[in-house]
Amino acid sequence: MVYDIVKGHQGDIRVQSEPGKGTRFTLYFPMHGKAEQVKKADVPPPAAGGDERLLVVDDETAIAKFLKISLEKLGYSVAVEENGARVSFFLEF
């Protein structure tokens, strides 16, 4: 799927692999316009945070912790649950 997306954007994928050291995938995409043509106004403003309370459900502790910290920096109150079975009652109407 990634290959199709990259090729669809006229890009390329390079793979470097060494036994015991791992594999590196490098994705190349064509540049659209010149770098100096990008204006500061073209960069979208950061997402506005809110005062809503969010529930993050993920069985990977590191991911759940990252999401909690990131969302709290945006002003949200975040509850984390690592067991989807415990929150399934929220999805039943």
JSON list of N, CA and C in Angstrom, two decimals, residues 46-88:
[
{"chain": "A", "resi": 46, "resn": "PRO", "atom": "N", "xyz": [-1.05, 26.03, 14.64]},
{"chain": "A", "resi": 46, "resn": "PRO", "atom": "CA", "xyz": [-1.17, 24.83, 15.46]},
{"chain": "A", "resi": 46, "resn": "PRO", "atom": "C", "xyz": [-2.62, 24.59, 15.86]},
{"chain": "A", "resi": 47, "resn": "ALA", "atom": "N", "xyz": [-2.93, 23.33, 16.06]},
{"chain": "A", "resi": 47, "resn": "ALA", "atom": "CA", "xyz": [-4.30, 22.98, 16.44]},
{"chain": "A", "resi": 47, "resn": "ALA", "atom": "C", "xyz": [-4.67, 23.66, 17.75]},
{"chain": "A", "resi": 48, "resn": "ALA", "atom": "N", "xyz": [-5.87, 24.19, 17.79]},
{"chain": "A", "resi": 48, "resn": "ALA", "atom": "CA", "xyz": [-6.35, 24.85, 19.00]},
{"chain": "A", "resi": 48, "resn": "ALA", "atom": "C", "xyz": [-6.81, 23.80, 20.00]},
{"chain": "A", "resi": 49, "resn": "GLY", "atom": "N", "xyz": [-6.36, 23.93, 21.21]},
{"chain": "A", "resi": 49, "resn": "GLY", "atom": "CA", "xyz": [-6.77, 23.00, 22.25]},
{"chain": "A", "resi": 49, "resn": "GLY", "atom": "C", "xyz": [-8.13, 23.38, 22.80]},
{"chain": "A", "resi": 50, "resn": "GLY", "atom": "N", "xyz": [-8.66, 22.51, 23.56]},
{"chain": "A", "resi": 50, "resn": "GLY", "atom": "CA", "xyz": [-9.97, 22.79, 24.13]},
{"chain": "A", "resi": 50, "resn": "GLY", "atom": "C", "xyz": [-10.01, 22.40, 25.59]},
{"chain": "A", "resi": 51, "resn": "ASP", "atom": "N", "xyz": [-11.17, 22.54, 26.16]},
{"chain": "A", "resi": 51, "resn": "ASP", "atom": "CA", "xyz": [-11.31, 22.14, 27.56]},
{"chain": "A", "resi": 51, "resn": "ASP", "atom": "C", "xyz": [-12.10, 20.84, 27.66]},
{"chain": "A", "resi": 52, "resn": "GLU", "atom": "N", "xyz": [-12.23, 20.14, 26.53]},
{"chain": "A", "resi": 52, "resn": "GLU", "atom": "CA", "xyz": [-12.97, 18.88, 26.53]},
{"chain": "A", "resi": 52, "resn": "GLU", "atom": "C", "xyz": [-12.17, 17.79, 27.24]},
{"chain": "A", "resi": 53, "resn": "ARG", "atom": "N", "xyz": [-12.88, 16.77, 27.67]},
{"chain": "A", "resi": 53, "resn": "ARG", "atom": "CA", "xyz": [-12.25, 15.60, 28.28]},
{"chain": "A", "resi": 53, "resn": "ARG", "atom": "C", "xyz": [-12.22, 14.50, 27.23]},
{"chain": "A", "resi": 54, "resn": "LEU", "atom": "N", "xyz": [-11.04, 13.92, 27.01]},
{"chain": "A", "resi": 54, "resn": "LEU", "atom": "CA", "xyz": [-10.86, 12.88, 26.00]},
{"chain": "A", "resi": 54, "resn": "LEU", "atom": "C", "xyz": [-10.53, 11.55, 26.64]},
{"chain": "A", "resi": 55, "resn": "LEU", "atom": "N", "xyz": [-10.97, 10.47, 26.00]},
{"chain": "A", "resi": 55, "resn": "LEU", "atom": "CA", "xyz": [-10.65, 9.12, 26.43]},
{"chain": "A", "resi": 55, "resn": "LEU", "atom": "C", "xyz": [-9.75, 8.51, 25.37]},
{"chain": "A", "resi": 56, "resn": "VAL", "atom": "N", "xyz": [-8.53, 8.13, 25.75]},
{"chain": "A", "resi": 56, "resn": "VAL", "atom": "CA", "xyz": [-7.59, 7.47, 24.86]},
{"chain": "A", "resi": 56, "resn": "VAL", "atom": "C", "xyz": [-7.55, 5.99, 25.23]},
{"chain": "A", "resi": 57, "resn": "VAL", "atom": "N", "xyz": [-7.79, 5.14, 24.24]},
{"chain": "A", "resi": 57, "resn": "VAL", "atom": "CA", "xyz": [-7.76, 3.69, 24.47]},
{"chain": "A", "resi": 57, "resn": "VAL", "atom": "C", "xyz": [-6.71, 3.09, 23.55]},
{"chain": "A", "resi": 58, "resn": "ASP", "atom": "N", "xyz": [-5.68, 2.51, 24.15]},
{"chain": "A", "resi": 58, "resn": "ASP", "atom": "CA", "xyz": [-4.64, 1.85, 23.37]},
{"chain": "A", "resi": 58, "resn": "ASP", "atom": "C", "xyz": [-3.96, 0.81, 24.26]},
{"chain": "A", "resi": 59, "resn": "ASP", "atom": "N", "xyz": [-3.72, -0.38, 23.71]},
{"chain": "A", "resi": 59, "resn": "ASP", "atom": "CA", "xyz": [-3.11, -1.44, 24.51]},
{"chain": "A", "resi": 59, "resn": "ASP", "atom": "C", "xyz": [-1.59, -1.31, 24.62]},
{"chain": "A", "resi": 60, "resn": "GLU", "atom": "N", "xyz": [-1.01, -0.35, 23.90]},
{"chain": "A", "resi": 60, "resn": "GLU", "atom": "CA", "xyz": [0.42, -0.08, 24.00]},
{"chain": "A", "resi": 60, "resn": "GLU", "atom": "C", "xyz": [0.64, 1.06, 24.99]},
{"chain": "A", "resi": 61, "resn": "THR", "atom": "N", "xyz": [1.25, 0.76, 26.12]},
{"chain": "A", "resi": 61, "resn": "THR", "atom": "CA", "xyz": [1.45, 1.75, 27.17]},
{"chain": "A", "resi": 61, "resn": "THR", "atom": "C", "xyz": [2.20, 2.99, 26.67]},
{"chain": "A", "resi": 62, "resn": "ALA", "atom": "N", "xyz": [3.25, 2.79, 25.89]},
{"chain": "A", "resi": 62, "resn": "ALA", "atom": "CA", "xyz": [4.05, 3.93, 25.41]},
{"chain": "A", "resi": 62, "resn": "ALA", "atom": "C", "xyz": [3.23, 4.85, 24.52]},
{"chain": "A", "resi": 63, "resn": "ILE", "atom": "N", "xyz": [2.40, 4.27, 23.65]},
{"chain": "A", "resi": 63, "resn": "ILE", "atom": "CA", "xyz": [1.57, 5.08, 22.76]},
{"chain": "A", "resi": 63, "resn": "ILE", "atom": "C", "xyz": [0.52, 5.84, 23.57]},
{"chain": "A", "resi": 64, "resn": "ALA", "atom": "N", "xyz": [-0.11, 5.16, 24.50]},
{"chain": "A", "resi": 64, "resn": "ALA", "atom": "CA", "xyz": [-1.13, 5.81, 25.33]},
{"chain": "A", "resi": 64, "resn": "ALA", "atom": "C", "xyz": [-0.53, 6.97, 26.12]},
{"chain": "A", "resi": 65, "resn": "LYS", "atom": "N", "xyz": [0.67, 6.76, 26.66]},
{"chain": "A", "resi": 65, "resn": "LYS", "atom": "CA", "xyz": [1.34, 7.80, 27.44]},
{"chain": "A", "resi": 65, "resn": "LYS", "atom": "C", "xyz": [1.70, 9.00, 26.55]},
{"chain": "A", "resi": 66, "resn": "PHE", "atom": "N", "xyz": [2.21, 8.71, 25.34]},
{"chain": "A", "resi": 66, "resn": "PHE", "atom": "CA", "xyz": [2.56, 9.77, 24.39]},
{"chain": "A", "resi": 66, "resn": "PHE", "atom": "C", "xyz": [1.33, 10.60, 24.03]},
{"chain": "A", "resi": 67, "resn": "LEU", "atom": "N", "xyz": [0.23, 9.93, 23.73]},
{"chain": "A", "resi": 67, "resn": "LEU", "atom": "CA", "xyz": [-0.99, 10.64, 23.37]},
{"chain": "A", "resi": 67, "resn": "LEU", "atom": "C", "xyz": [-1.51, 11.48, 24.52]},
{"chain": "A", "resi": 68, "resn": "LYS", "atom": "N", "xyz": [-1.46, 10.93, 25.72]},
{"chain": "A", "resi": 68, "resn": "LYS", "atom": "CA", "xyz": [-1.91, 11.67, 26.89]},
{"chain": "A", "resi": 68, "resn": "LYS", "atom": "C", "xyz": [-1.11, 12.95, 27.08]},
{"chain": "A", "resi": 69, "resn": "ILE", "atom": "N", "xyz": [0.21, 12.84, 27.04]},
{"chain": "A", "resi": 69, "resn": "ILE", "atom": "CA", "xyz": [1.08, 14.02, 27.22]},
{"chain": "A", "resi": 69, "resn": "ILE", "atom": "C", "xyz": [0.84, 15.04, 26.11]},
{"chain": "A", "resi": 70, "resn": "SER", "atom": "N", "xyz": [0.78, 14.57, 24.87]},
{"chain": "A", "resi": 70, "resn": "SER", "atom": "CA", "xyz": [0.60, 15.47, 23.73]},
{"chain": "A", "resi": 70, "resn": "SER", "atom": "C", "xyz": [-0.72, 16.22, 23.80]},
{"chain": "A", "resi": 71, "resn": "LEU", "atom": "N", "xyz": [-1.79, 15.50, 24.12]},
{"chain": "A", "resi": 71, "resn": "LEU", "atom": "CA", "xyz": [-3.11, 16.12, 24.18]},
{"chain": "A", "resi": 71, "resn": "LEU", "atom": "C", "xyz": [-3.25, 17.06, 25.37]},
{"chain": "A", "resi": 72, "resn": "GLU", "atom": "N", "xyz": [-2.62, 16.71, 26.49]},
{"chain": "A", "resi": 72, "resn": "GLU", "atom": "CA", "xyz": [-2.67, 17.60, 27.65]},
{"chain": "A", "resi": 72, "resn": "GLU", "atom": "C", "xyz": [-1.93, 18.91, 27.36]},
{"chain": "A", "resi": 73, "resn": "LYS", "atom": "N", "xyz": [-0.87, 18.87, 26.55]},
{"chain": "A", "resi": 73, "resn": "LYS", "atom": "CA", "xyz": [-0.17, 20.11, 26.17]},
{"chain": "A", "resi": 73, "resn": "LYS", "atom": "C", "xyz": [-1.06, 21.02, 25.35]},
{"chain": "A", "resi": 74, "resn": "LEU", "atom": "N", "xyz": [-2.07, 20.45, 24.69]},
{"chain": "A", "resi": 74, "resn": "LEU", "atom": "CA", "xyz": [-3.02, 21.25, 23.92]},
{"chain": "A", "resi": 74, "resn": "LEU", "atom": "C", "xyz": [-4.19, 21.73, 24.76]},
{"chain": "A", "resi": 75, "resn": "GLY", "atom": "N", "xyz": [-4.20, 21.38, 26.04]},
{"chain": "A", "resi": 75, "resn": "GLY", "atom": "CA", "xyz": [-5.22, 21.88, 26.94]},
{"chain": "A", "resi": 75, "resn": "GLY", "atom": "C", "xyz": [-6.35, 20.91, 27.25]},
{"chain": "A", "resi": 76, "resn": "TYR", "atom": "N", "xyz": [-6.28, 19.69, 26.73]},
{"chain": "A", "resi": 76, "resn": "TYR", "atom": "CA", "xyz": [-7.34, 18.72, 26.98]},
{"chain": "A", "resi": 76, "resn": "TYR", "atom": "C", "xyz": [-7.10, 17.98, 28.29]},
{"chain": "A", "resi": 77, "resn": "SER", "atom": "N", "xyz": [-8.17, 17.54, 28.89]},
{"chain": "A", "resi": 77, "resn": "SER", "atom": "CA", "xyz": [-8.11, 16.65, 30.04]},
{"chain": "A", "resi": 77, "resn": "SER", "atom": "C", "xyz": [-8.22, 15.24, 29.47]},
{"chain": "A", "resi": 78, "resn": "VAL", "atom": "N", "xyz": [-7.26, 14.38, 29.79]},
{"chain": "A", "resi": 78, "resn": "VAL", "atom": "CA", "xyz": [-7.16, 13.08, 29.13]},
{"chain": "A", "resi": 78, "resn": "VAL", "atom": "C", "xyz": [-7.21, 11.94, 30.13]},
{"chain": "A", "resi": 79, "resn": "ALA", "atom": "N", "xyz": [-8.09, 10.98, 29.88]},
{"chain": "A", "resi": 79, "resn": "ALA", "atom": "CA", "xyz": [-8.13, 9.74, 30.63]},
{"chain": "A", "resi": 79, "resn": "ALA", "atom": "C", "xyz": [-7.61, 8.64, 29.71]},
{"chain": "A", "resi": 80, "resn": "VAL", "atom": "N", "xyz": [-6.78, 7.76, 30.25]},
{"chain": "A", "resi": 80, "resn": "VAL", "atom": "CA", "xyz": [-6.18, 6.69, 29.45]},
{"chain": "A", "resi": 80, "resn": "VAL", "atom": "C", "xyz": [-6.68, 5.34, 29.95]},
{"chain": "A", "resi": 81, "resn": "GLU", "atom": "N", "xyz": [-7.04, 4.48, 29.03]},
{"chain": "A", "resi": 81, "resn": "GLU", "atom": "CA", "xyz": [-7.44, 3.11, 29.35]},
{"chain": "A", "resi": 81, "resn": "GLU", "atom": "C", "xyz": [-6.71, 2.19, 28.39]},
{"chain": "A", "resi": 82, "resn": "GLU", "atom": "N", "xyz": [-6.04, 1.19, 28.93]},
{"chain": "A", "resi": 82, "resn": "GLU", "atom": "CA", "xyz": [-5.28, 0.26, 28.09]},
{"chain": "A", "resi": 82, "resn": "GLU", "atom": "C", "xyz": [-6.04, -1.03, 27.82]},
{"chain": "A", "resi": 83, "resn": "ASN", "atom": "N", "xyz": [-7.24, -1.14, 28.34]},
{"chain": "A", "resi": 83, "resn": "ASN", "atom": "CA", "xyz": [-8.03, -2.35, 28.12]},
{"chain": "A", "resi": 83, "resn": "ASN", "atom": "C", "xyz": [-9.35, -1.96, 27.47]},
{"chain": "A", "resi": 84, "resn": "GLY", "atom": "N", "xyz": [-9.46, -2.21, 26.17]},
{"chain": "A", "resi": 84, "resn": "GLY", "atom": "CA", "xyz": [-10.65, -1.83, 25.42]},
{"chain": "A", "resi": 84, "resn": "GLY", "atom": "C", "xyz": [-11.91, -2.50, 25.92]},
{"chain": "A", "resi": 85, "resn": "ALA", "atom": "N", "xyz": [-11.79, -3.68, 26.52]},
{"chain": "A", "resi": 85, "resn": "ALA", "atom": "CA", "xyz": [-12.97, -4.39, 27.03]},
{"chain": "A", "resi": 85, "resn": "ALA", "atom": "C", "xyz": [-13.64, -3.60, 28.14]},
{"chain": "A", "resi": 86, "resn": "ARG", "atom": "N", "xyz": [-12.86, -2.83, 28.90]},
{"chain": "A", "resi": 86, "resn": "ARG", "atom": "CA", "xyz": [-13.42, -2.06, 30.01]},
{"chain": "A", "resi": 86, "resn": "ARG", "atom": "C", "xyz": [-14.19, -0.83, 29.55]},
{"chain": "A", "resi": 87, "resn": "VAL", "atom": "N", "xyz": [-13.93, -0.39, 28.32]},
{"chain": "A", "resi": 87, "resn": "VAL", "atom": "CA", "xyz": [-14.62, 0.80, 27.84]},
{"chain": "A", "resi": 87, "resn": "VAL", "atom": "C", "xyz": [-15.66, 0.48, 26.78]},
{"chain": "A", "resi": 88, "resn": "SER", "atom": "N", "xyz": [-15.86, -0.79, 26.49]},
{"chain": "A", "resi": 88, "resn": "SER", "atom": "CA", "xyz": [-16.79, -1.16, 25.43]},
{"chain": "A", "resi": 88, "resn": "SER", "atom": "C", "xyz": [-18.21, -0.71, 25.71]}
]
